[in-house]
Coordinates of C-alpha atoms and ligand atoms in Angstrom, one line a residue:
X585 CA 15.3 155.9 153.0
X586 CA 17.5 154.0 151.0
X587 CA 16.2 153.4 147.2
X588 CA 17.4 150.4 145.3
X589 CA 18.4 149.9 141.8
X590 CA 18.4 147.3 139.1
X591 CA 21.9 146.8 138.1
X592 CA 21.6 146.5 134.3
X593 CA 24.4 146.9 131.6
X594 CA 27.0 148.0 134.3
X595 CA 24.6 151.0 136.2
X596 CA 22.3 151.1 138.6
X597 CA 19.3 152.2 136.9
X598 CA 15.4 152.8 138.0
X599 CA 12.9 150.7 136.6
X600 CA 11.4 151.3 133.3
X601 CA 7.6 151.8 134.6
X602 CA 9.3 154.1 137.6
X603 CA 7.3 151.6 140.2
X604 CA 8.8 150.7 143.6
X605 CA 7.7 148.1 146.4
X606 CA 8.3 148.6 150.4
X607 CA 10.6 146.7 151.8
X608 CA 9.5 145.7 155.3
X609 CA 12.1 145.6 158.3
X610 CA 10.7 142.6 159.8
X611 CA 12.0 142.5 163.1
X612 CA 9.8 146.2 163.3
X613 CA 7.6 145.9 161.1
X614 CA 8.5 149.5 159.3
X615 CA 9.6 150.3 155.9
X616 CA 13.2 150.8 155.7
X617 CA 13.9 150.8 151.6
X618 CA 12.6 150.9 148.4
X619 CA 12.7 148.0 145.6
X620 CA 12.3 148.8 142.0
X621 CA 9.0 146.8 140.5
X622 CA 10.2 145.9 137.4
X623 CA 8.4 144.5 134.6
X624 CA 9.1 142.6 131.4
X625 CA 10.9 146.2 129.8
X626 CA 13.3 146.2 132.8
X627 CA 13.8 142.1 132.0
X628 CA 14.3 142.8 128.3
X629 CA 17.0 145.4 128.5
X630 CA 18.8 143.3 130.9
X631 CA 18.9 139.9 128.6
X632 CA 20.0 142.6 125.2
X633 CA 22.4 143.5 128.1
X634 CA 23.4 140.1 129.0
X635 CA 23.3 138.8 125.5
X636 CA 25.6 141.3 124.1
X637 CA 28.0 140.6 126.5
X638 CA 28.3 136.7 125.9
X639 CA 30.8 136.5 123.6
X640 CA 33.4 138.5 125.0
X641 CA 32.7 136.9 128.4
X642 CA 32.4 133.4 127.1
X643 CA 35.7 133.9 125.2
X644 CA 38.0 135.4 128.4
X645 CA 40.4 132.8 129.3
X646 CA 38.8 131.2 132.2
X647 CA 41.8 132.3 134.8
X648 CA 40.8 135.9 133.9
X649 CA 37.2 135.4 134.6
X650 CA 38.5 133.2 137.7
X651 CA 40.4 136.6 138.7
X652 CA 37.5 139.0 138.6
X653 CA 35.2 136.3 141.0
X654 CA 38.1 136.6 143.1
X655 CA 38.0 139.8 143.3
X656 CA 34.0 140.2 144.3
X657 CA 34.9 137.5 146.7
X658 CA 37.5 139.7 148.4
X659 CA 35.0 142.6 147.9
X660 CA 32.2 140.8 149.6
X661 CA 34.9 139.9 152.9
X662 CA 36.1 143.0 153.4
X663 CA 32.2 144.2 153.4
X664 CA 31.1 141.5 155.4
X665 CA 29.8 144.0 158.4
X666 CA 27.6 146.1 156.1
X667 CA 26.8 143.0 154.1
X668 CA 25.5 141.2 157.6
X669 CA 23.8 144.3 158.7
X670 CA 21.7 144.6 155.4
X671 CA 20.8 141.1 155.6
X672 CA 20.2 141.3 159.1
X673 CA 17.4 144.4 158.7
X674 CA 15.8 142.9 155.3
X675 CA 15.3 139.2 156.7
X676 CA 15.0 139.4 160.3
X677 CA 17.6 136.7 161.0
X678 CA 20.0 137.1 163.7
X679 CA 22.9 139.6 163.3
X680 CA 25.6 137.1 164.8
X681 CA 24.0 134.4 162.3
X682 CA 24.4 136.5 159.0
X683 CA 27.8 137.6 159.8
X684 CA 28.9 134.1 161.1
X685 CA 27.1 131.8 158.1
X686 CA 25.6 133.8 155.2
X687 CA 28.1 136.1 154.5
X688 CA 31.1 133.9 154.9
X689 CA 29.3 131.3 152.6
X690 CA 28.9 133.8 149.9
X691 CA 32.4 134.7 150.1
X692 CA 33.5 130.5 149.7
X693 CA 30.8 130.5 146.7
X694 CA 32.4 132.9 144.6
X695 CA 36.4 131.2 146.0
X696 CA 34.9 127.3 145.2
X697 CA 33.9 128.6 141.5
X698 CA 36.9 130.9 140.3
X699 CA 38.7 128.3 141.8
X700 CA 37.0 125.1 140.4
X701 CA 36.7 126.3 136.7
X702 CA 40.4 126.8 136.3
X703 CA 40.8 122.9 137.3
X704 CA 37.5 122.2 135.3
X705 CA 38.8 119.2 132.9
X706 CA 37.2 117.9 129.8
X707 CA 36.3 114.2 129.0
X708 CA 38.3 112.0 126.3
X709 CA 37.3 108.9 124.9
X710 CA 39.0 106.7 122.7
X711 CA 37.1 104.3 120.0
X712 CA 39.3 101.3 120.1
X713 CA 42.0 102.0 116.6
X714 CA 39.1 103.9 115.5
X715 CA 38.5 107.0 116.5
X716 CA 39.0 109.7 119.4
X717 CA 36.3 111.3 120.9
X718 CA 36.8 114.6 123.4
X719 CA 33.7 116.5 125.0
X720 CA 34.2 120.5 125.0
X721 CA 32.0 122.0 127.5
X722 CA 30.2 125.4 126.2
X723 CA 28.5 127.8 127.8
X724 CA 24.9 127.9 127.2
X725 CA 24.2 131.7 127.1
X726 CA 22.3 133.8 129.4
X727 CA 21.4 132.2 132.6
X728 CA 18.2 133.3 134.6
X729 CA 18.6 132.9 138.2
X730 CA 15.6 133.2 140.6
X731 CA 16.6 132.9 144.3
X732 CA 14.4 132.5 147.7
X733 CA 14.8 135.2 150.7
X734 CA 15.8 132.8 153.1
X735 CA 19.1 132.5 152.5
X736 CA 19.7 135.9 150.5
X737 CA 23.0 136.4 149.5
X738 CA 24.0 132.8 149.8
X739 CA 21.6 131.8 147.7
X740 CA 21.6 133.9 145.2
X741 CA 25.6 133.5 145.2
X742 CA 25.3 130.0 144.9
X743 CA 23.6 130.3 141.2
X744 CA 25.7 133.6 140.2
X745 CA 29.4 132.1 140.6
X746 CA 29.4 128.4 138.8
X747 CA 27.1 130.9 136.1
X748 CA 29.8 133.4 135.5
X749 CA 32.9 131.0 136.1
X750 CA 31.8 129.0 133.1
X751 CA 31.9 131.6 131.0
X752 CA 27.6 132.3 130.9
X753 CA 26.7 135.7 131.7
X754 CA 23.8 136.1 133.8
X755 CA 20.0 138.0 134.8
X756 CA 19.4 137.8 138.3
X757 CA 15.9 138.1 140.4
X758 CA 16.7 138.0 143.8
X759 CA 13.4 137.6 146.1
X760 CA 11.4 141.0 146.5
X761 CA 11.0 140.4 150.1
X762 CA 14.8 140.5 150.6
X763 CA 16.5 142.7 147.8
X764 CA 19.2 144.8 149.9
X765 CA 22.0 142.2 149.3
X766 CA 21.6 142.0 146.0
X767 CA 21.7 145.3 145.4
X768 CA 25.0 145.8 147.6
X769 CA 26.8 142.7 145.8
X770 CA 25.8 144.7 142.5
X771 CA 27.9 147.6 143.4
X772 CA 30.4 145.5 144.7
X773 CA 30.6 144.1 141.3
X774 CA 31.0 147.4 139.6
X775 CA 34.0 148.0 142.2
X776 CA 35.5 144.6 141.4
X777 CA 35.4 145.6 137.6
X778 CA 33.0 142.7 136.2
X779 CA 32.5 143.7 132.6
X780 CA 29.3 145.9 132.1
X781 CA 26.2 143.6 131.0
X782 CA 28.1 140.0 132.7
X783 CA 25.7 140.0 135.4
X784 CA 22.6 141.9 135.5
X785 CA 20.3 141.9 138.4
X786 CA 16.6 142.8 138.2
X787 CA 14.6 143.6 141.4
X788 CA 10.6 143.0 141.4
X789 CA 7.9 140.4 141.9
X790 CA 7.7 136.5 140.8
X791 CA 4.7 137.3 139.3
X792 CA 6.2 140.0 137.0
X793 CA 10.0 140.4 136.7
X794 CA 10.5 136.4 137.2
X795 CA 7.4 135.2 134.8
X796 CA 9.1 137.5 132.3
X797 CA 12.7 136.2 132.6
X798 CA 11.4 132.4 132.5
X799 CA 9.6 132.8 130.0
X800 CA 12.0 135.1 127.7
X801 CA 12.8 133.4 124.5
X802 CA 16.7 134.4 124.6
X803 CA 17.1 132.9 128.3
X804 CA 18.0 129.1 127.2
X805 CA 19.2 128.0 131.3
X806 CA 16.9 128.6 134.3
X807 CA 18.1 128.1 137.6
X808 CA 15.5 128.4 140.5
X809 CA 15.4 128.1 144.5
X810 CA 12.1 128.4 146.0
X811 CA 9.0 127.1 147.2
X812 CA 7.4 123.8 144.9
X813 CA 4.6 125.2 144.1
X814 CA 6.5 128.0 142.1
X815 CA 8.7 125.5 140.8
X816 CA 6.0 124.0 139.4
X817 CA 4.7 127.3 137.6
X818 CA 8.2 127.8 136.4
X819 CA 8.8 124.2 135.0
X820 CA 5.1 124.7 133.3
X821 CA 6.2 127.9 131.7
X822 CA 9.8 126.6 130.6
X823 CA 9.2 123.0 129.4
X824 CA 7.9 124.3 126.0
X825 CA 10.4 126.3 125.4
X826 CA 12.9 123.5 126.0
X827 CA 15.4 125.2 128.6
X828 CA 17.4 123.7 131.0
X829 CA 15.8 124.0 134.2
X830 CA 17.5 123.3 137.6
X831 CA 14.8 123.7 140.8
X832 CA 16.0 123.7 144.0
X833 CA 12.3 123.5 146.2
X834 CA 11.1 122.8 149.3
X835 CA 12.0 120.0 152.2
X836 CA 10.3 118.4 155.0
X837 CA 13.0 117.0 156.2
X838 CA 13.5 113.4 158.8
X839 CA 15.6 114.2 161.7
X840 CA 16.1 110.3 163.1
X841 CA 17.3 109.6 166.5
X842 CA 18.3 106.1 167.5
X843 CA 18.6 105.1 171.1
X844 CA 22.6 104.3 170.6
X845 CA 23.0 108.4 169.4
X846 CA 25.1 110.5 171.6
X847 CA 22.5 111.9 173.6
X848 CA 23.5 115.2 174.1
X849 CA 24.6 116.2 170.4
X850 CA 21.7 114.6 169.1
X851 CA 19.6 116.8 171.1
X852 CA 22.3 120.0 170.2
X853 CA 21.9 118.6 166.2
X854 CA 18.2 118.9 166.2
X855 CA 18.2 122.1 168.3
X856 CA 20.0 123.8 165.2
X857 CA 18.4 121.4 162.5
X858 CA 14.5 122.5 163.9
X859 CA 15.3 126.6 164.8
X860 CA 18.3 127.8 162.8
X861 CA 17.2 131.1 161.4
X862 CA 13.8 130.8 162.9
X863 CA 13.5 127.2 160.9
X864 CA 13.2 129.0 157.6
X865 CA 16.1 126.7 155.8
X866 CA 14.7 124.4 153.3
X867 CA 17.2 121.6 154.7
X868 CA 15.3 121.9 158.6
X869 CA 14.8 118.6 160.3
X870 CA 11.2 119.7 161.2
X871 CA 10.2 115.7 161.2
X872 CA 11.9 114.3 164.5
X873 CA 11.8 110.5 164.9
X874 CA 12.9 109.1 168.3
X875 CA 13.4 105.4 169.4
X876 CA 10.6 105.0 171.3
X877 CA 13.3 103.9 174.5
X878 CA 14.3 107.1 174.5
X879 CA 11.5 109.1 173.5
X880 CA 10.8 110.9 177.0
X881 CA 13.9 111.2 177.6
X882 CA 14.4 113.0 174.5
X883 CA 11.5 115.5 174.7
X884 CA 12.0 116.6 178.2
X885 CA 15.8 117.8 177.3
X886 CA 14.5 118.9 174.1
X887 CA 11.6 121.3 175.4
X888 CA 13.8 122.5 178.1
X889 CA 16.6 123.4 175.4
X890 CA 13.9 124.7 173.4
X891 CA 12.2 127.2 176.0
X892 CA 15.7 128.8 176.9
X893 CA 16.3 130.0 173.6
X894 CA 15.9 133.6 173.7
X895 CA 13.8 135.4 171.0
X896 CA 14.9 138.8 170.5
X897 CA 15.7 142.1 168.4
X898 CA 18.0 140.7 165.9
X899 CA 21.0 143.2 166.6
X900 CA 21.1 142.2 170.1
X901 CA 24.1 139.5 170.2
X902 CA 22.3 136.8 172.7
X903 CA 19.1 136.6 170.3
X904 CA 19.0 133.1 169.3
X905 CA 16.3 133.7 167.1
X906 CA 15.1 136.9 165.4
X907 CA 12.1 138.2 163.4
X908 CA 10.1 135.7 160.8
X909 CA 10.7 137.6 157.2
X910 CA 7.4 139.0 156.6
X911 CA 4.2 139.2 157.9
X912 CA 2.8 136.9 155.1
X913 CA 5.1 134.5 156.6
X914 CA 4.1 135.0 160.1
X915 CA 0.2 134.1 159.5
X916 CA 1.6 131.3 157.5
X917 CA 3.6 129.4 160.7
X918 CA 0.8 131.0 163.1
X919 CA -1.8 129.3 160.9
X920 CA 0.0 125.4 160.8
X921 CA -0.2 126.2 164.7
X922 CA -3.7 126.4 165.0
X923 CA -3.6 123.7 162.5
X924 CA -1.4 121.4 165.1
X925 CA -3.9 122.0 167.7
X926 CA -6.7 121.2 165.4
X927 CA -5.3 118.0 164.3
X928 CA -4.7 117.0 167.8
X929 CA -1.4 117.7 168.7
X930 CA 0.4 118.4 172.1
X931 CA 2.4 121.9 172.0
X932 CA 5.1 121.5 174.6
X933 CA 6.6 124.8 174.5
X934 CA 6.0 128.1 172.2
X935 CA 3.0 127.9 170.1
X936 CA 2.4 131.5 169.3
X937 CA 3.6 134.8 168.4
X938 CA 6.3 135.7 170.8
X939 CA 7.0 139.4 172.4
X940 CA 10.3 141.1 172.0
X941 CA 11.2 142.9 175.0
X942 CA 11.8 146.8 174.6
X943 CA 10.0 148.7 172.1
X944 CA 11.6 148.9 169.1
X945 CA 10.3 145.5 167.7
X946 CA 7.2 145.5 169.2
X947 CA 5.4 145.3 166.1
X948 CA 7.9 142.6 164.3
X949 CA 7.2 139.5 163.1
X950 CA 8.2 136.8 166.1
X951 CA 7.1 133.1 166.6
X952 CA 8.1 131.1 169.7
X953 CA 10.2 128.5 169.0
X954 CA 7.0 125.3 169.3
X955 CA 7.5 122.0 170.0
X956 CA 4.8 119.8 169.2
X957 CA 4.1 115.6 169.7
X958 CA 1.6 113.3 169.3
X959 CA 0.5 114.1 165.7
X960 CA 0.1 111.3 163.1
X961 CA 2.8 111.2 160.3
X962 CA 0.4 111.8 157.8
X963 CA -1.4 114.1 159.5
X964 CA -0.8 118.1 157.9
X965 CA 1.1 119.4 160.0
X966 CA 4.0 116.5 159.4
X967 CA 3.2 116.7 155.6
X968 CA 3.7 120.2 154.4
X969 CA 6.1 122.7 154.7
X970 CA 5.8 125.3 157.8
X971 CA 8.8 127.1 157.3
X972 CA 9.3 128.6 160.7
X973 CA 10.4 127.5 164.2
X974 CA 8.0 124.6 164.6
X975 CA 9.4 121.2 164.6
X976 CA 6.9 118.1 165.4
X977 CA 8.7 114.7 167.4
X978 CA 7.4 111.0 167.3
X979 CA 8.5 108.2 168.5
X980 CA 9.1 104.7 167.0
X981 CA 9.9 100.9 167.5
X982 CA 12.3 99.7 164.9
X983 CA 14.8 100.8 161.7
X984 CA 11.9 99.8 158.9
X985 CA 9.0 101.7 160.7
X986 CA 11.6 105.2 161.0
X987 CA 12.7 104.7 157.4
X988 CA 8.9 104.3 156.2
X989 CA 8.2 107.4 158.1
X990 CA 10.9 109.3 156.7
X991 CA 10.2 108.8 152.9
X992 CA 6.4 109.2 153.9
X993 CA 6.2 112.7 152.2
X994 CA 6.0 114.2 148.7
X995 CA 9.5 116.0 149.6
X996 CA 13.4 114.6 149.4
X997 CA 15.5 117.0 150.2
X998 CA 17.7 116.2 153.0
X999 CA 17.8 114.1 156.2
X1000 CA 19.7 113.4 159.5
X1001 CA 20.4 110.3 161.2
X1002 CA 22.0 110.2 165.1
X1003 CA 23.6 106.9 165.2
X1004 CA 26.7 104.9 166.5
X1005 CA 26.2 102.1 164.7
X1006 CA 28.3 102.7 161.5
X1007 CA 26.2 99.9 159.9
X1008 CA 23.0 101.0 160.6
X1009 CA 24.1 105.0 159.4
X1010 CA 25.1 103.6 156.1
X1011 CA 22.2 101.3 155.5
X1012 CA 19.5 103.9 156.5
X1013 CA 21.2 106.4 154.4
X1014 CA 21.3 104.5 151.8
X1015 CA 17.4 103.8 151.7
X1016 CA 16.1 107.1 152.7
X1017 CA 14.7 109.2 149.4
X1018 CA 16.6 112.4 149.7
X1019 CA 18.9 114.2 147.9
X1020 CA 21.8 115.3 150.9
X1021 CA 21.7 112.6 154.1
X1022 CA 23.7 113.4 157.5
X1023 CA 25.3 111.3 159.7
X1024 CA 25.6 112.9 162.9
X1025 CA 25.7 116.2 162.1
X1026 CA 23.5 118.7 160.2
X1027 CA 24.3 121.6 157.5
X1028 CA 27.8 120.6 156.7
X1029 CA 28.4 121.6 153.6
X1030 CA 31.3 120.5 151.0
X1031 CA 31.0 122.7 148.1
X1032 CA 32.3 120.1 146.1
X1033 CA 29.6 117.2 146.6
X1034 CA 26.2 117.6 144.3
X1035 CA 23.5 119.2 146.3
X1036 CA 19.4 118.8 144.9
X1037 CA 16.6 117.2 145.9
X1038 CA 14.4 114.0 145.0
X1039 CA 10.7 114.3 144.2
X1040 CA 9.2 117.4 145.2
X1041 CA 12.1 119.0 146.7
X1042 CA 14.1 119.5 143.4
X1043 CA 15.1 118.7 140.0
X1044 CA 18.6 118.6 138.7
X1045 CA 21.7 118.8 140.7
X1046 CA 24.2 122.0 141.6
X1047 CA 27.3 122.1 143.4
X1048 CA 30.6 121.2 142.5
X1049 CA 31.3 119.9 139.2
X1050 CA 27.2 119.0 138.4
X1051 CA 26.8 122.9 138.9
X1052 CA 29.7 123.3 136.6
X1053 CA 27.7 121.1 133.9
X1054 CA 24.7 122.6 134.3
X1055 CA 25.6 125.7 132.9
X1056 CA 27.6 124.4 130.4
X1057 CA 26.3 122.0 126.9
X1058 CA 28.6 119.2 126.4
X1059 CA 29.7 119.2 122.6
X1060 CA 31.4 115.6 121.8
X1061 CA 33.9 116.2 118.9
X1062 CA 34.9 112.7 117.4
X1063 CA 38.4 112.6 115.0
X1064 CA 38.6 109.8 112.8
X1065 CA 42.5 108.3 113.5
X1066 CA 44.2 106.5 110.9
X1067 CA 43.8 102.6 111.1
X1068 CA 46.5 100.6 111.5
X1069 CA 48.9 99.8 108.4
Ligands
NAD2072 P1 9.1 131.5 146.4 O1 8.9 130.3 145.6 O2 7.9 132.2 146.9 O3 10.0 132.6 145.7 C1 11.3 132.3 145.2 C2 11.6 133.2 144.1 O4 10.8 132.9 143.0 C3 11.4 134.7 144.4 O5 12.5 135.4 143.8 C4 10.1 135.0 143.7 O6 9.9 136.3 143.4 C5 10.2 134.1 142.5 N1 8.9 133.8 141.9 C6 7.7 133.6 142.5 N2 6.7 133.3 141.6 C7 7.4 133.2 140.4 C8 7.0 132.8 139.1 N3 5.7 132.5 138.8 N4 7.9 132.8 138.1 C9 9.1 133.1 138.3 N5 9.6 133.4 139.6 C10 8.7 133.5 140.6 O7 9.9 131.0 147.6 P2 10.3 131.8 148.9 O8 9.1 132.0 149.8 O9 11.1 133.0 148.5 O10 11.4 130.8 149.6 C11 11.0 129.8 150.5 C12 11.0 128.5 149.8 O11 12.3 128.2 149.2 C13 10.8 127.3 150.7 O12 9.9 126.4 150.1 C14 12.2 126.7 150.8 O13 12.1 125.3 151.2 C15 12.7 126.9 149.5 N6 14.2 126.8 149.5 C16 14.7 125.7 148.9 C17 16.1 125.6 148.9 C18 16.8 124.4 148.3 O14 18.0 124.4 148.1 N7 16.1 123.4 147.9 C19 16.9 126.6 149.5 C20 16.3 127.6 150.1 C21 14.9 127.8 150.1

C-alpha cells in the first residue's frame, strides 16, 4: 500500500505527529493508500519553508521561473497515464474522463501561466506636465492554497501556477479525500528541479492542516475552492487578519432551453452539463428550464439519453459514469433523493444507488444518473447543492419568468443558455447573476477570461490576468517630471 508524503522544503517527509488517514478507493470501497494527518507543526515547517524561499524565488527573472513551470508542465504530459490512473482510483471518476480532461487541463495551467507572466505588462499613467505614475506589481509572499476533490489536479493546478509564475512561493492542502495527485505532482516537481521550499504541499484534514494554514500569521494570500459553507469558516478566520482571500464555492447552476435551441445539442449540452463526472463539477447545470412548447418533448429525449448511460467500474472504457468520491458523499446525493420524493417530485429515471456489474465494485459508491420534474423552484431540492448525478427540469412560459428562475438562488456561479436568437443569448446573459454564462455550449474554458462567482458561489476573480493580480500587490511609484520652462 502506497504511503504518501508531505512535500516540504524539497523532500517528501512524514508528518510531524506520525498520523495517517485511509484513503478510500471509491469505485470499491477499499483502502488503497495512506495520507499523512498533518497538524499545525507540519503547516509551520512548511510556511519557515516557503518563507525562506521568497526572496530568491521572487527575485528569478520571470522567464527562468516561466522555464521551470514549463518544465512540470512537460513532466505532468509525459505522466499523464499514471497521473489519470491515480486520479482515476482516488476519485472514482471515469478513466477515459481523467486522461481526456483533468490531466490535459493541468498540463495547459501550468503552459497559460509560465507563458502569461513573461507577457505580464505593468500599468503607466501620466499626470498631465506633472508627473508620471507606473504600477510595479509585487509578489505578496506565501500563498495558501486549499483545493476541493472534485477536480484534483486541475484544481489544485489552477491555484499553484499563476502562484508560482508571479514570483509567490506557495503551501498547498490538497483535499484529504483525494491526495494521490498531489503527491505525484510533488515528485514531479522535485524531477523538474523547482527550488527546494517554492512549493510545499501539506496533506491532512480542513479541520486541522487547512484551519492552520488560514489562519497562520505569515500566510498574507489565501486562495480557496470548495464548498460555501467552508468558505465561510475560512473568510471568518481570515478577515481579521486582513489577507487577501479569493473563494471559489459552490454553484446551482440554470441550464435554459428556449424552444428556437437546436434540439438535439441542447439535449447533448445538458446531458454533459447535468452528469459529467457523476455531476460533481461546481459549474453543473443541475437547474434545467424548458420552454414550456417543448417541455415534453424535451424530457422524453432527455430520460431516454439519460437511462442509456452506462454506470460502471471506472477503468472499463464504456463507463460513462463512475464511482461518487466517498461514501459521505454518496448518503449526501442518496439523501436530496429521498428529499425529491418527499417534496413531491416525479423521478423519471435513476433515483438510487446503482449496481456495478462484476464483483470488484460491488461495494463502491454508485448513484444512477436521476432525472427528476415537477418540483417547485424554491422548493430544496432546486435550492441547494446535490453534487452528484441528479439534475431537476421545469418548464416555463416566457424570457422574464426563466431569468427570474435562474437568479432565484443564493448561488452565481455559472449558467447555460440554448438559443438561436443572437438577441435574446446576449440579453439573457447579460441579466442572469453569474459569474461565467454559456451560449450554446457548456465547460468551454479560455484560460484567459476571469473565472469566479457572484454571491454565494465566490469571491474574487482568477484566471488570466485577474489570477495574475491576485497574487501580486500593485505598488504605484509616481516621479515628479520637470514642468515646463
Ligand atoms: P470542502 O469545502 O469540503 O473542502 C475543500 C477544501 O477545504 C479541502 O481541502 C478541505 O480539506 C478544506 N477545508 C475544509 N474545512 C476547512 C477549514 N475549516 N479551513 C480550511 N480548509 C478547510 O469542499 P469539497 O467537498 O472538497 O468540494 C466540493 C465543493 O467544492 C462543492 O461545493 C463545489 O461546488 C465546490 N467547487 C467549487 C469550484 C469553483 O470553481 N467555484 C470548483 C470545484 C468545486
Amino acid at each position: 500500500m502506497e504511503t504518501i508524503r508531505n512535500y516540504i522544503n524539497g523532500e517528501m517527509v512524514e508528518p510531524v505527529g506520525g498520523a495517517y488517514l485511509d484513503n478510500i478507493n471509491p469505485a470499491i470501497g477499499e483502502v488503497y493508500a495512506q495520507t499523512p494527518d498533518s497538524d499545525e507543526k507540519d503547516i509551520e515547517n512548511a510556511v519557515q519553508a516557503a518563507t525562506q524561499a521568497f526572496p530568491a524565488w521572487s527575485s528569478t527573472p520571470a522567464h527562468l521561473r516561466a522555464a521551470v513551470l514549463l518544465k512540470i508542465a512537460d513532466l505532468i504530459e509525459a505522466n499523464v497515464d499514471e497521473l489519470a490512473l491515480a486520479e482515476c482510483v482516488d476519485n472514482g471518476k471515469p478513466l477515459s474522463l481523467a486522461r481526456s480532461l483533468d490531466i490535459p487541463r493541468a498540463v495547459e495551467n501550468f503552459r497559460f501561466f509560465a507563458t502569461s507572466i513573461i507577457h505580464f505588462h505593468a500599468e503607466s499613467h501620466v499626470t498631465d506636465g506633472v508627473a508620471l505614475n507606473y504600477t510595479l506589481r509585487k509578489p505578496r509572499g506565501v500563498a495558501g492554497i486549499i483545493s476541493p476533490w472534485n477536480l484534483p489536479l486541475y484544481l489544485l493546478s489552477w491555484k499553484i501556477a499563476p502562484a508560482l509564475a508571479t514570483g509567490n512561493t506557495v503551501v498547498a492542502k490538497p483535499s484529504e479525500v483525494t491526495p494521490m495527485t498531489a503527491y505525484k505532482l510533488s515528485l514531479l516537481c522535485q524531477q523538474a528541479g523547482l527550488p527546494a521550499g517554492v512549493l510545499n504541499i501539506v496533506h491532512g484534514t480542513g479541520l486541522r492542516a487547512g484551519a492552520a494554514l488560514v489562519s497562520h500569521h505569515d500566510v498574507p494570500t489565501i486562495s480557496f475552492t470548495g464548498g460555501t459553507a467552508t468558505g465561510a469558516d475560512i473568510a471568518r478566520n481570515a478577515g481579521p487578519m486582513f489577507k487577501k482571500v479569493a473563494l471559489e464555492m459552490g454553484g446551482k447552476n440554470p441550464n435554459i432551453i428556449f424552444a428556437d435551441a437546436d434540439f438535439d445539442a441542447a439535449v447533448r449540452g445538458s446531458m454533459r452539463s447535468s452528469f459529467a463526472n457523476q455531476g460533481q463539477v461546481c459549474l453543473c447545470g443541475s437547474r434545467i428550464y424548458v420552454a414550456s412548447s417543448i417541455y415534453e418533448k424535451f424530457v422524453d429525449q432527455f430520460v431516454a439519453a439519460t437511462k442509456k448511460l452506462k454506470v460502471g467500474d471506472p477503468l472499463e472504457k464504456d463507463s460513462d459514469q463512475g464511482a461518487i468520491v466517498s461514501k459521505l458523499q454518496l448518503e449526501k446525493v442518496l439523501s436530496y433523493l429521498q428529499l425529491a420524493r418527499d417534496e413531491g417530485g416525479h423521478i423519471h429515471c435513476g433515483g438510487g444507488e446503482a449496481t456495478v456489474a462484476g464483483a470488484r465494485c460491488k461495494h463502491g459508491y454508485f448513484v444512477e444518473p436521476t432525472v427528476i420534474t415537477d418540483l417547485p423552484v424554491d422548493c430544496r431540492v432546486n435550492q441547494e447543492e446535490i453534487f452528484g448525478p441528479v439534475c431537476t427540469i421545469t418548464p416555463f412560459e416566457n424570457e422574464d419568468e426563466v431569468i427570474a428562475y435562474a437568479n432565484d438562488t443564493d448561488y452565481g456561479l455559472s449558467a447555460s443558455i440554448w438559443t438561436k436568437d443572437v438577441g435574446r443569448a446576449h440579453r439573457v446573459a447579460d441579466r442572469i447573476n453569474a459569474g461565467t454564462v454559456w451560449i450554446n455550449c457548456w465547460l468551454v474554458r479560455d484560460l484567459r477570461v476571469p473565472f469566479g462567482g457572484m454571491k454565494q458561489s465566490g469571491v474574487g476573480r482568477e484566471g488570466g490576468q485577474e489570477a495574475l493580480r491576485f497574487y501580486t500587490e500593485p505598488k504605484n511609484v509616481c516621479v515628479r517630471v520637470p514642468s515646463r520652462p
